[in-house]
Amino acid sequence: MELIVKLQERDHPEIFTPRGVYDGRKNMFSVKRFPFENDTRTFDVTLSDPNVQDSPGRAAVGRGPKIYKIKLTKVAEINPEVLSRFLEGSQSHDNTVLTAITALNVVVRMEPTKNYPFNVRSFFTPREQKDIGGGLVLWRGYFQSVRPAIGKMLINIDISTGTMYKEGPLLNICLEFFNRGNDPNILAPARGLPERERLRLQRFISGVRVMTNAANQGQQGRTRTPRVVKKLSSAGANSLSFTMREGGTMTVAQYFARTYNRPLQHPAILCVEVGNGALIPIELCTVVPGQIMRKQVPPEKTKDVLEFATKKPADRLASIRNGLGVLSYGQSEYVRQFGLHVKDTGGPLSVNARVLNPPTLKYGQNSKQPTIVPRDGAWNMIDKKFFQPATIKAWVVVVYERQNRFRDENAKDMIAGLLEACAAVGIVVQDKQPLVFWENAQGTIADHLRKAGLACNQKKGVFPNLIVAVLPEQATDIYTAIKHFGDVSTGVATQCLKSQKCTRAKQQYYANVCLKINVKLGGINTIPDARSVSILTDPHNPTIVMGADVIHPAAHSEGRPSFTSLVANVDSDTAKYIADCRVQTSRQEMIDDLEDMATHMIDMYINYRRNVEKKPNPQPKRIIFYRDGVSEGQFRQVLEHELPQIKKACAKMKVDPKITVIVVGKRHHVRFFPKRPDEADRSGNCRAGTVIDRDIVHPLEMDFYLQSHGGLLGTSRPAHYNVLYDDNRLTADGIQQLSFALCHVYARSTRSVSIPAPVYYADIVCSRAKNHYDPGANLDLTETGTADDAHASEQLEVFKNNFKPLHRNMQFLMYFS
C-alpha cells in the first residue's frame, strides 16, 4: 500500500490523476485508462533513501535505498450496467458482477487503508484500545463491505477487534511475553533460557517490524525503513561471532561497542535476525506502532479479547455510528472520483422482520408438565422427565484433583448431587454407591480408567457404562486422554467435571450435567412436537437432517491436517444424532469422504427405523443437508463436489430421496437492532425467532437471516441461510420454521441455539477430532506447532495414518455431547 501511494502521489502524479485504488494485493482499479504502451508499464519505486550503516551479518555499507519494481497491466474493463441488471434480478451472479462488486469495495476502503493498519475488510484505529499484557494491545476496528441487495447496493458496517503488537522497546515486549518480572537476563540462553521457550518467543515476534537505533541519540544510525524480524539468534550477543571482511572474528556485542562506541547494557541476551540477515541486539530494537498480530491469540488472552469485543446492542450501534466519521465517505477523494454516493446521513437501514413461533417441545409422558413452549429462546426442566431416559447400570468416579483439594466428603456430595439430579429427570441409576478412585495425572490415564473398570467388574459383576472424571483446572491433556479411552479405545461413556464446579455445586449444575449424560448413554432429552414441524415429522416423508463442517489448522501451522465431520439423525423425531469424523488435506474446504460418510449415515438411519422404531417404511424420502463454514465464493463447489457425493451415497444404498442443500453462515457482520425497547428481549437484542428475508437479501438466490437464540451478553449474531439446491420444493416459510425448530433440539442446553443442532454438533465433532489420536503417540496437535514445508506433507501422512476411528459402541450414541 505504501509503495502504491508513493508511486501515485510522489513519483508520477502526472500519470495517476485521478488516482487509482489498490486492494493491497494484486488488483488496481481506475476510472480512466492509463496511457501505457500496449497497456502495460513497469515502475521503479523506493520507500526512502537513507544513507545506512549496516549491522553485522552483512557487509553492505552505504547502499542506496532498496528499489521495488511495480508492473501494471490492464486486464479488464468493468461495465457498471452488468451490476445494475444484476440488482434488478435480470442478470446472473457471474464473474463480471463479482469483479464490479470487488472494485466498489476497494474504492470505499482505499482512504482508510491508506491511513490505518488493516486486514482484508477491517481497519483499526488507536482511538479505543486496551492493554491485555503479554506484549499485546487491542484496538477497536471498523469493518465495511459493499453488498448487493434487491434493487440497490448497501454498505455493511460493523465494529471489529484488532490484536496489535504493543509499540515501544522490543525488550519490554519480550519480557511481557514471558511475564516473569523485569530482569532482561531471562532472555539469555547462557543464563538458562530453555530452547522451547526461545522458539515460543520466536514464533510470537517473527514478522514484527522494528526500527533499530544503534547510535546514542538522534537520527544518525537509525534506519528510516523498518526491518522485519525473521528469527531469534540461538545465543546471546556476547557469544555470537561473525567473520569480518578484513579478516578476524568479532562478537556482535564487540561490534556494537566498537562501531558505535556503545557497549551493550545486556550483552548476554538474544539478538534478532532481520530480513537481510543482519543480527541486531534486542535492546536496540523498537517495535513500530500499528502492527496487527496475525497469529492465533494465546488461549489465556481469549477472555480479554471477548470482553473488549462484547458490547450491548445500543452501545454497539453507537460505536458503529461513531465509525462513520472515520470511514469518511464524503471526504474520500476516491469515492468522489468513482462517482459513488453513500447515503450515510439517514443512519442504519430500517428493515421489516417477523418473529417465528417457537416449536412446542415434548418431554417424558410421566412428567407433571409433558410439553412446553419456549419463551425468548429459553425454558426450564422443572416438573419434566426426559423424553427417553437412559439407565446407568454401574459407574465409577475417578478424581484427578489432589485429595487435599477434593476430599472424600466433596466426592460424596458430588455423587449425592448427581443421583438427585438423575432422579429428577428420570435417569435410572441402578448403582447408588459408585467406586471412587484418586489418581495422579502423571501416570497413564488409560491404565487408571481400565483399573477402575476392572475393580467395578470384580466387586459388582458388571463393567461400568459410565466413567465420571473430576479434573483440576487446565487439564486439557487429561481430558483428551479420557475421551480417547472412552470414545475410541473401549466404547464407554465418559463425563468430565471440574473440581471447582463440583465443590458446593447447586442442583442446577448437576441438572445440566444430566442433559449430557442422558444422550451419551443413548437417551433422548426432548423432541419437537410433530404439529410444530410437519416437514420433519411427516410419516409419509421420512427425513434425514445432516450437518457438515470442516475445521482447519491455525494460520502458520504447517503440516497440520483439516478435520471433517458429518452428523445426522437416526430417529423419526430428529432428536437423536450420530456422527462421523475424518482427517483430510490441510486447509481444503470441500469434504473428500462425504460419499462414504453419507452412506454410513443413511445405513444407520434405515437400521434404526427398521429395528428400533419398527417402521414399515425405513428408507428416507428427504435429505436436508446443512453445511457450515462455506464462504459465498465456494457455493458452486458445494454443488459440484459435495452434492454429487450425497447422490452417489443414496444410489449405493438404493434409495432415492429428494435433497435440499442449505449453507449456514455465522462469519458475517450483519447485525440487527430492535427499533423500540418493547420489541427487544431482556438483553436488548431482537427476540429469538426474528427472521429477515427482504430488503437486504440477495437479488436472485433464496436466502434469509434468522436470529434463533435469545441474547445473553453483547449483541447477538444472526445466522445467514443460503438455499443452494432444493429438490423438495420447500417454501421459504417451511425452511425457516424447520431451521428454527432444529435450533431447539440441541441436547446440551435448555435454550435455543444460534444454528440448527446438527450443524452445531458437526462443529463440536470437528473440534474434538484430536481425541482420535493416541495420547501416547506424542503427536504435536497444538495450535502453535508447525513443520517446515519440506516435512509438512510427510507429517500430514503421519496424522492421517494415526487417526483412530470411533469405537463401534459409540456409533449409535451422541458421544460428542
GROMACS .gro file of C-alpha atoms in nm, residues 258-630:
model
  373
  258ARG     CA    1   3.350  -0.056   1.868
  259THR     CA    2   3.147   0.064   1.569
  260TYR     CA    3   2.902   0.283   1.759
  261ASN     CA    4   3.101   0.336   2.078
  262ARG     CA    5   2.805   0.182   2.253
  263PRO     CA    6   2.869  -0.111   2.491
  264LEU     CA    7   2.552  -0.319   2.525
  265GLN     CA    8   2.371  -0.298   2.858
  266HIS     CA    9   2.262  -0.664   2.834
  267PRO     CA   10   2.525  -0.842   2.622
  268ALA     CA   11   2.413  -1.194   2.719
  269ILE     CA   12   2.058  -1.168   2.578
  270LEU     CA   13   1.934  -1.273   2.235
  271CYS     CA   14   1.962  -1.088   1.903
  272VAL     CA   15   1.702  -1.072   1.628
  273GLU     CA   16   1.789  -1.166   1.273
  274VAL     CA   17   1.620  -0.929   1.027
  275GLY     CA   18   1.525  -0.969   0.661
  276ASN     CA   19   1.872  -0.906   0.516
  277GLY     CA   20   2.046  -1.147   0.756
  278ALA     CA   21   2.176  -0.874   0.989
  279LEU     CA   22   2.190  -0.953   1.362
  280ILE     CA   23   2.070  -0.677   1.595
  281PRO     CA   24   2.062  -0.698   1.978
  282ILE     CA   25   1.706  -0.695   2.113
  283GLU     CA   26   1.783  -0.392   2.334
  284LEU     CA   27   1.845  -0.176   2.022
  285CYS     CA   28   1.509  -0.255   1.857
  286THR     CA   29   1.186  -0.058   1.886
  287VAL     CA   30   0.853  -0.200   1.767
  288VAL     CA   31   0.682   0.022   1.511
  289PRO     CA   32   0.325   0.125   1.616
  290GLY     CA   33   0.011  -0.009   1.447
  291GLN     CA   34   0.113  -0.368   1.367
  292ILE     CA   35  -0.155  -0.635   1.358
  293MET     CA   36  -0.067  -0.965   1.526
  294ARG     CA   37  -0.183  -1.212   1.258
  295LYS     CA   38  -0.128  -1.526   1.463
  296GLN     CA   39  -0.357  -1.723   1.694
  297VAL     CA   40  -0.441  -1.524   2.008
  298PRO     CA   41  -0.288  -1.707   2.310
  299PRO     CA   42  -0.567  -1.907   2.484
  300GLU     CA   43  -0.516  -1.721   2.815
  301LYS     CA   44  -0.592  -1.390   2.639
  302THR     CA   45  -0.919  -1.503   2.478
  303LYS     CA   46  -1.126  -1.381   2.775
  304ASP     CA   47  -0.974  -1.028   2.744
  305VAL     CA   48  -1.045  -1.019   2.370
  306LEU     CA   49  -1.407  -1.127   2.425
  307GLU     CA   50  -1.460  -0.865   2.696
  308PHE     CA   51  -1.328  -0.591   2.467
  309ALA     CA   52  -1.528  -0.713   2.166
  310THR     CA   53  -1.856  -0.764   2.355
  311LYS     CA   54  -2.089  -0.464   2.352
  312LYS     CA   55  -2.458  -0.442   2.435
  313PRO     CA   56  -2.675  -0.371   2.127
  314ALA     CA   57  -2.728   0.002   2.200
  315ASP     CA   58  -2.354   0.055   2.268
  316ARG     CA   59  -2.253  -0.137   1.958
  317LEU     CA   60  -2.485   0.069   1.739
  318ALA     CA   61  -2.347   0.392   1.890
  319SER     CA   62  -1.991   0.270   1.824
  320ILE     CA   63  -2.080   0.191   1.460
  321ARG     CA   64  -2.233   0.539   1.417
  322ASN     CA   65  -1.909   0.690   1.554
  323GLY     CA   66  -1.717   0.488   1.299
  324LEU     CA   67  -1.886   0.672   1.012
  325GLY     CA   68  -1.661   0.971   1.091
  326VAL     CA   69  -1.351   0.755   1.048
  327LEU     CA   70  -1.490   0.597   0.731
  328SER     CA   71  -1.546   0.947   0.589
  329TYR     CA   72  -1.718   0.851   0.264
  330GLY     CA   73  -1.796   1.216   0.191
  331GLN     CA   74  -1.431   1.323   0.234
  332SER     CA   75  -1.274   1.040   0.033
  333GLU     CA   76  -1.137   1.165  -0.299
  334TYR     CA   77  -1.153   0.806  -0.425
  335VAL     CA   78  -1.525   0.771  -0.351
  336ARG     CA   79  -1.588   1.104  -0.527
  337GLN     CA   80  -1.374   1.026  -0.833
  338PHE     CA   81  -1.552   0.698  -0.893
  339GLY     CA   82  -1.887   0.877  -0.882
  340LEU     CA   83  -2.014   0.693  -0.575
  341HIS     CA   84  -2.262   0.848  -0.337
  342VAL     CA   85  -2.313   0.693   0.008
  343LYS     CA   86  -2.631   0.795   0.190
  344ASP     CA   87  -2.496   0.772   0.543
  345THR     CA   88  -2.687   1.066   0.691
  346GLY     CA   89  -3.007   0.869   0.740
  347GLY     CA   90  -2.837   0.623   0.978
  348PRO     CA   91  -2.878   0.246   0.961
  349LEU     CA   92  -3.128   0.089   0.722
  350SER     CA   93  -3.474   0.006   0.857
  351VAL     CA   94  -3.590  -0.343   0.758
  352ASN     CA   95  -3.906  -0.544   0.804
  353ALA     CA   96  -3.883  -0.852   1.024
  354ARG     CA   97  -4.109  -1.126   1.156
  355VAL     CA   98  -4.080  -1.330   1.475
  356LEU     CA   99  -4.146  -1.702   1.424
  357ASN     CA  100  -4.339  -1.905   1.678
  358PRO     CA  101  -4.116  -2.149   1.868
  359PRO     CA  102  -4.192  -2.521   1.843
  360THR     CA  103  -4.370  -2.698   2.128
  361LEU     CA  104  -4.123  -2.936   2.296
  362LYS     CA  105  -4.229  -3.277   2.430
  363TYR     CA  106  -4.084  -3.438   2.743
  364GLY     CA  107  -4.149  -3.779   2.906
  365GLN     CA  108  -4.511  -3.890   2.946
  366ASN     CA  109  -4.477  -3.926   3.323
  367SER     CA  110  -4.372  -3.560   3.359
  368LYS     CA  111  -4.601  -3.326   3.554
  369GLN     CA  112  -4.557  -3.086   3.261
  370PRO     CA  113  -4.503  -3.302   2.950
  371THR     CA  114  -4.492  -3.013   2.698
  372ILE     CA  115  -4.350  -2.662   2.700
  373VAL     CA  116  -4.335  -2.367   2.462
  374PRO     CA  117  -4.000  -2.180   2.492
  375ARG     CA  118  -4.011  -1.809   2.566
  376ASP     CA  119  -3.736  -1.575   2.440
  377GLY     CA  120  -3.534  -1.879   2.339
  378ALA     CA  121  -3.534  -2.048   2.683
  379TRP     CA  122  -3.728  -2.292   2.901
  380ASN     CA  123  -3.659  -2.497   3.216
  381MET     CA  124  -3.669  -2.863   3.328
  382ILE     CA  125  -3.889  -2.810   3.635
  383ASP     CA  126  -4.152  -3.089   3.660
  384LYS     CA  127  -4.017  -3.260   3.346
  385LYS     CA  128  -3.865  -3.603   3.285
  386PHE     CA  129  -3.656  -3.676   2.977
  387PHE     CA  130  -3.849  -3.796   2.673
  388GLN     CA  131  -3.646  -4.118   2.680
  389PRO     CA  132  -3.434  -4.151   2.996
  390ALA     CA  133  -3.122  -4.371   2.993
  391THR     CA  134  -3.011  -4.626   3.254
  392ILE     CA  135  -2.680  -4.621   3.445
  393LYS     CA  136  -2.614  -4.988   3.530
  394ALA     CA  137  -2.283  -4.926   3.705
  395TRP     CA  138  -2.047  -4.630   3.722
  396VAL     CA  139  -1.712  -4.527   3.867
  397VAL     CA  140  -1.568  -4.192   3.973
  398VAL     CA  141  -1.200  -4.115   3.906
  399VAL     CA  142  -1.064  -3.798   4.070
  400TYR     CA  143  -0.755  -3.624   3.926
  401GLU     CA  144  -0.764  -3.332   4.167
  402ARG     CA  145  -0.535  -3.356   4.471
  403GLN     CA  146  -0.710  -3.519   4.768
  404ASN     CA  147  -0.648  -3.219   4.995
  405ARG     CA  148  -0.844  -3.003   4.746
  406PHE     CA  149  -1.121  -3.252   4.663
  407ARG     CA  150  -1.179  -3.451   4.977
  408ASP     CA  151  -1.383  -3.762   5.048
  409GLU     CA  152  -1.683  -3.550   5.161
  410ASN     CA  153  -1.664  -3.349   4.836
  411ALA     CA  154  -1.686  -3.674   4.640
  412LYS     CA  155  -1.984  -3.788   4.850
  413ASP     CA  156  -2.162  -3.454   4.795
  414MET     CA  157  -2.097  -3.476   4.421
  415ILE     CA  158  -2.235  -3.831   4.400
  416ALA     CA  159  -2.544  -3.732   4.604
  417GLY     CA  160  -2.599  -3.426   4.379
  418LEU     CA  161  -2.577  -3.635   4.063
  419LEU     CA  162  -2.810  -3.905   4.200
  420GLU     CA  163  -3.067  -3.643   4.297
  421ALA     CA  164  -3.047  -3.477   3.955
  422CYS     CA  165  -3.079  -3.811   3.774
  423ALA     CA  166  -3.389  -3.900   3.976
  424ALA     CA  167  -3.545  -3.559   3.894
  425VAL     CA  168  -3.513  -3.610   3.517
  426GLY     CA  169  -3.591  -3.982   3.510
  427ILE     CA  170  -3.243  -4.134   3.453
  428VAL     CA  171  -3.245  -4.477   3.623
  429VAL     CA  172  -2.933  -4.533   3.838
  430GLN     CA  173  -2.907  -4.897   3.943
  431ASP     CA  174  -2.576  -4.842   4.125
  432LYS     CA  175  -2.623  -4.593   4.409
  433GLN     CA  176  -2.268  -4.633   4.551
  434PRO     CA  177  -2.008  -4.598   4.277
  435LEU     CA  178  -1.644  -4.680   4.349
  436VAL     CA  179  -1.425  -4.368   4.385
  437PHE     CA  180  -1.054  -4.356   4.296
  438TRP     CA  181  -0.799  -4.074   4.341
  439GLU     CA  182  -0.528  -4.082   4.075
  440ASN     CA  183  -0.216  -3.882   3.991
  441ALA     CA  184  -0.225  -3.721   3.647
  442GLN     CA  185   0.145  -3.804   3.599
  443GLY     CA  186   0.058  -4.169   3.534
  444THR     CA  187  -0.105  -4.325   3.226
  445ILE     CA  188  -0.470  -4.216   3.218
  446ALA     CA  189  -0.587  -4.523   3.023
  447ASP     CA  190  -0.435  -4.754   3.290
  448HIS     CA  191  -0.617  -4.566   3.568
  449LEU     CA  192  -0.954  -4.592   3.392
  450ARG     CA  193  -0.900  -4.960   3.299
  451LYS     CA  194  -0.810  -5.039   3.662
  452ALA     CA  195  -1.127  -4.863   3.785
  453GLY     CA  196  -1.341  -5.058   3.535
  454LEU     CA  197  -1.188  -5.393   3.637
  455ALA     CA  198  -1.236  -5.313   4.008
  456CYS     CA  199  -1.604  -5.234   3.937
  457ASN     CA  200  -1.650  -5.563   3.749
  458GLN     CA  201  -1.478  -5.756   4.027
  459LYS     CA  202  -1.690  -5.604   4.302
  460LYS     CA  203  -2.026  -5.568   4.125
  461GLY     CA  204  -2.007  -5.827   3.848
  462VAL     CA  205  -2.055  -5.571   3.573
  463PHE     CA  206  -1.830  -5.324   3.388
  464PRO     CA  207  -1.933  -4.958   3.426
  465ASN     CA  208  -2.131  -4.799   3.139
  466LEU     CA  209  -2.029  -4.451   3.265
  467ILE     CA  210  -1.700  -4.311   3.395
  468VAL     CA  211  -1.721  -3.976   3.576
  469ALA     CA  212  -1.385  -3.798   3.599
  470VAL     CA  213  -1.319  -3.499   3.826
  471LEU     CA  214  -1.047  -3.275   3.681
  472PRO     CA  215  -0.836  -2.986   3.813
  473GLU     CA  216  -0.809  -2.655   3.624
  474GLN     CA  217  -0.609  -2.651   3.295
  475ALA     CA  218  -0.631  -3.027   3.249
  476THR     CA  219  -0.668  -3.040   2.869
  477ASP     CA  220  -0.425  -3.332   2.833
  478ILE     CA  221  -0.610  -3.543   3.091
  479TYR     CA  222  -0.944  -3.460   2.923
  480THR     CA  223  -0.813  -3.564   2.578
  481ALA     CA  224  -0.674  -3.892   2.717
  482ILE     CA  225  -1.005  -3.973   2.891
  483LYS     CA  226  -1.205  -3.905   2.574
  484HIS     CA  227  -0.965  -4.119   2.367
  485PHE     CA  228  -1.005  -4.404   2.615
  486GLY     CA  229  -1.386  -4.379   2.623
  487ASP     CA  230  -1.480  -4.285   2.265
  488VAL     CA  231  -1.207  -4.464   2.068
  489SER     CA  232  -1.038  -4.742   2.271
  490THR     CA  233  -1.312  -4.902   2.483
  491GLY     CA  234  -1.650  -4.758   2.386
  492VAL     CA  235  -1.765  -4.645   2.732
  493ALA     CA  236  -1.938  -4.313   2.806
  494THR     CA  237  -1.725  -4.058   2.994
  495GLN     CA  238  -1.831  -3.740   3.172
  496CYS     CA  239  -1.567  -3.492   3.289
  497LEU     CA  240  -1.644  -3.243   3.568
  498LYS     CA  241  -1.429  -2.958   3.701
  499SER     CA  242  -1.345  -2.999   4.069
  500GLN     CA  243  -1.407  -2.628   4.135
  501LYS     CA  244  -1.759  -2.652   3.992
  502CYS     CA  245  -1.841  -2.971   4.190
  503THR     CA  246  -1.741  -2.825   4.523
  504ARG     CA  247  -2.065  -2.698   4.678
  505ALA     CA  248  -2.237  -2.708   4.339
  506LYS     CA  249  -2.602  -2.610   4.311
  507GLN     CA  250  -2.860  -2.857   4.180
  508GLN     CA  251  -2.881  -2.662   3.852
  509TYR     CA  252  -2.520  -2.763   3.774
  510TYR     CA  253  -2.598  -3.135   3.806
  511ALA     CA  254  -2.920  -3.091   3.608
  512ASN     CA  255  -2.708  -2.951   3.322
  513VAL     CA  256  -2.464  -3.243   3.353
  514CYS     CA  257  -2.760  -3.484   3.322
  515LEU     CA  258  -2.853  -3.327   2.986
  516LYS     CA  259  -2.516  -3.452   2.859
  517ILE     CA  260  -2.508  -3.790   3.036
  518ASN     CA  261  -2.853  -3.894   2.913
  519VAL     CA  262  -2.775  -3.861   2.542
  520LYS     CA  263  -2.427  -4.016   2.583
  521LEU     CA  264  -2.600  -4.328   2.718
  522GLY     CA  265  -2.850  -4.343   2.431
  523GLY     CA  266  -3.139  -4.146   2.583
  524ILE     CA  267  -3.336  -3.861   2.422
  525ASN     CA  268  -3.389  -3.540   2.621
  526THR     CA  269  -3.674  -3.376   2.431
  527ILE     CA  270  -3.832  -3.381   2.085
  528PRO     CA  271  -4.022  -3.115   1.889
  529ASP     CA  272  -4.397  -3.177   1.881
  530ALA     CA  273  -4.499  -3.325   1.544
  531ARG     CA  274  -4.751  -3.045   1.473
  532SER     CA  275  -4.482  -2.778   1.521
  533VAL     CA  276  -4.263  -2.906   1.237
  534SER     CA  277  -4.467  -3.107   0.994
  535ILE     CA  278  -4.183  -3.109   0.737
  536LEU     CA  279  -3.964  -3.307   0.978
  537THR     CA  280  -4.225  -3.541   1.120
  538ASP     CA  281  -4.441  -3.622   0.812
  539PRO     CA  282  -4.474  -4.006   0.836
  540HIS     CA  283  -4.506  -4.031   0.455
  541ASN     CA  284  -4.178  -3.846   0.402
  542PRO     CA  285  -3.918  -3.980   0.648
  543THR     CA  286  -3.644  -3.716   0.671
  544ILE     CA  287  -3.272  -3.727   0.744
  545VAL     CA  288  -3.126  -3.395   0.854
  546MET     CA  289  -2.749  -3.378   0.810
  547GLY     CA  290  -2.500  -3.122   0.938
  548ALA     CA  291  -2.148  -3.098   0.795
  549ASP     CA  292  -1.843  -2.892   0.887
  550VAL     CA  293  -1.468  -2.867   0.820
  551ILE     CA  294  -1.217  -2.724   1.067
  552HIS     CA  295  -0.874  -2.600   0.954
  553PRO     CA  296  -0.545  -2.561   1.141
  554ALA     CA  297  -0.449  -2.218   1.272
  555ALA     CA  298  -0.263  -1.979   1.043
  556HIS     CA  299   0.111  -2.054   1.028
  557SER     CA  300   0.057  -2.417   1.139
  558GLU     CA  301   0.212  -2.610   0.851
  559GLY     CA  302   0.174  -2.987   0.830
  560ARG     CA  303  -0.145  -2.987   1.041
  561PRO     CA  304  -0.445  -3.158   0.879
  562SER     CA  305  -0.802  -3.033   0.839
  563PHE     CA  306  -1.079  -3.235   1.001
  564THR     CA  307  -1.426  -3.302   0.858
  565SER     CA  308  -1.745  -3.417   1.024
  566LEU     CA  309  -2.093  -3.529   0.925
  567VAL     CA  310  -2.376  -3.556   1.178
  568ALA     CA  311  -2.726  -3.693   1.105
  569ASN     CA  312  -3.038  -3.800   1.290
  570VAL     CA  313  -3.132  -4.169   1.301
  571ASP     CA  314  -3.474  -4.130   1.462
  572SER     CA  315  -3.807  -4.007   1.327
  573ASP     CA  316  -3.816  -3.711   1.566
  574THR     CA  317  -3.481  -3.558   1.452
  575ALA     CA  318  -3.355  -3.556   1.812
  576LYS     CA  319  -3.109  -3.847   1.821
  577TYR     CA  320  -2.791  -3.784   1.621
  578ILE     CA  321  -2.485  -3.986   1.524
  579ALA     CA  322  -2.153  -3.858   1.394
  580ASP     CA  323  -1.860  -3.945   1.171
  581CYS     CA  324  -1.525  -3.763   1.169
  582ARG     CA  325  -1.238  -3.784   0.918
  583VAL     CA  326  -0.900  -3.626   0.851
  584GLN     CA  327  -0.806  -3.469   0.518
  585THR     CA  328  -0.559  -3.243   0.336
  586SER     CA  329  -0.474  -2.922   0.519
  587ARG     CA  330  -0.699  -2.620   0.452
  588GLN     CA  331  -0.914  -2.798   0.192
  589GLU     CA  332  -1.274  -2.681   0.242
  590MET     CA  333  -1.463  -2.942   0.033
  591ILE     CA  334  -1.520  -3.275   0.211
  592ASP     CA  335  -1.337  -3.562   0.035
  593ASP     CA  336  -1.501  -3.859   0.212
  594LEU     CA  337  -1.857  -3.727   0.206
  595GLU     CA  338  -1.987  -4.020  -0.005
  596ASP     CA  339  -1.856  -4.273   0.248
  597MET     CA  340  -1.979  -4.072   0.546
  598ALA     CA  341  -2.326  -4.015   0.397
  599THR     CA  342  -2.357  -4.387   0.305
  600HIS     CA  343  -2.287  -4.474   0.669
  601MET     CA  344  -2.549  -4.223   0.793
  602ILE     CA  345  -2.821  -4.349   0.556
  603ASP     CA  346  -2.743  -4.710   0.655
  604MET     CA  347  -2.764  -4.628   1.030
  605TYR     CA  348  -3.089  -4.434   0.977
  606ILE     CA  349  -3.256  -4.725   0.793
  607ASN     CA  350  -3.136  -4.975   1.057
  608TYR     CA  351  -3.261  -4.764   1.348
  609ARG     CA  352  -3.604  -4.705   1.194
  610ARG     CA  353  -3.638  -5.072   1.098
  611ASN     CA  354  -3.501  -5.239   1.412
  612VAL     CA  355  -3.567  -4.989   1.694
  613GLU     CA  356  -3.871  -4.791   1.579
  614LYS     CA  357  -4.019  -5.087   1.380
  615LYS     CA  358  -4.128  -4.859   1.094
  616PRO     CA  359  -4.274  -5.022   0.782
  617ASN     CA  360  -4.101  -4.767   0.552
  618PRO     CA  361  -3.749  -4.721   0.695
  619GLN     CA  362  -3.594  -4.559   0.382
  620PRO     CA  363  -3.558  -4.179   0.380
  621LYS     CA  364  -3.768  -3.980   0.132
  622ARG     CA  365  -3.595  -3.648   0.209
  623ILE     CA  366  -3.243  -3.537   0.295
  624ILE     CA  367  -3.189  -3.185   0.428
  625PHE     CA  368  -2.817  -3.110   0.423
  626TYR     CA  369  -2.696  -2.814   0.631
  627ARG     CA  370  -2.339  -2.712   0.553
  628ASP     CA  371  -2.141  -2.484   0.783
  629GLY     CA  372  -1.832  -2.275   0.722
  630VAL     CA  373  -1.851  -2.221   0.345
   0.00000   0.00000   0.00000
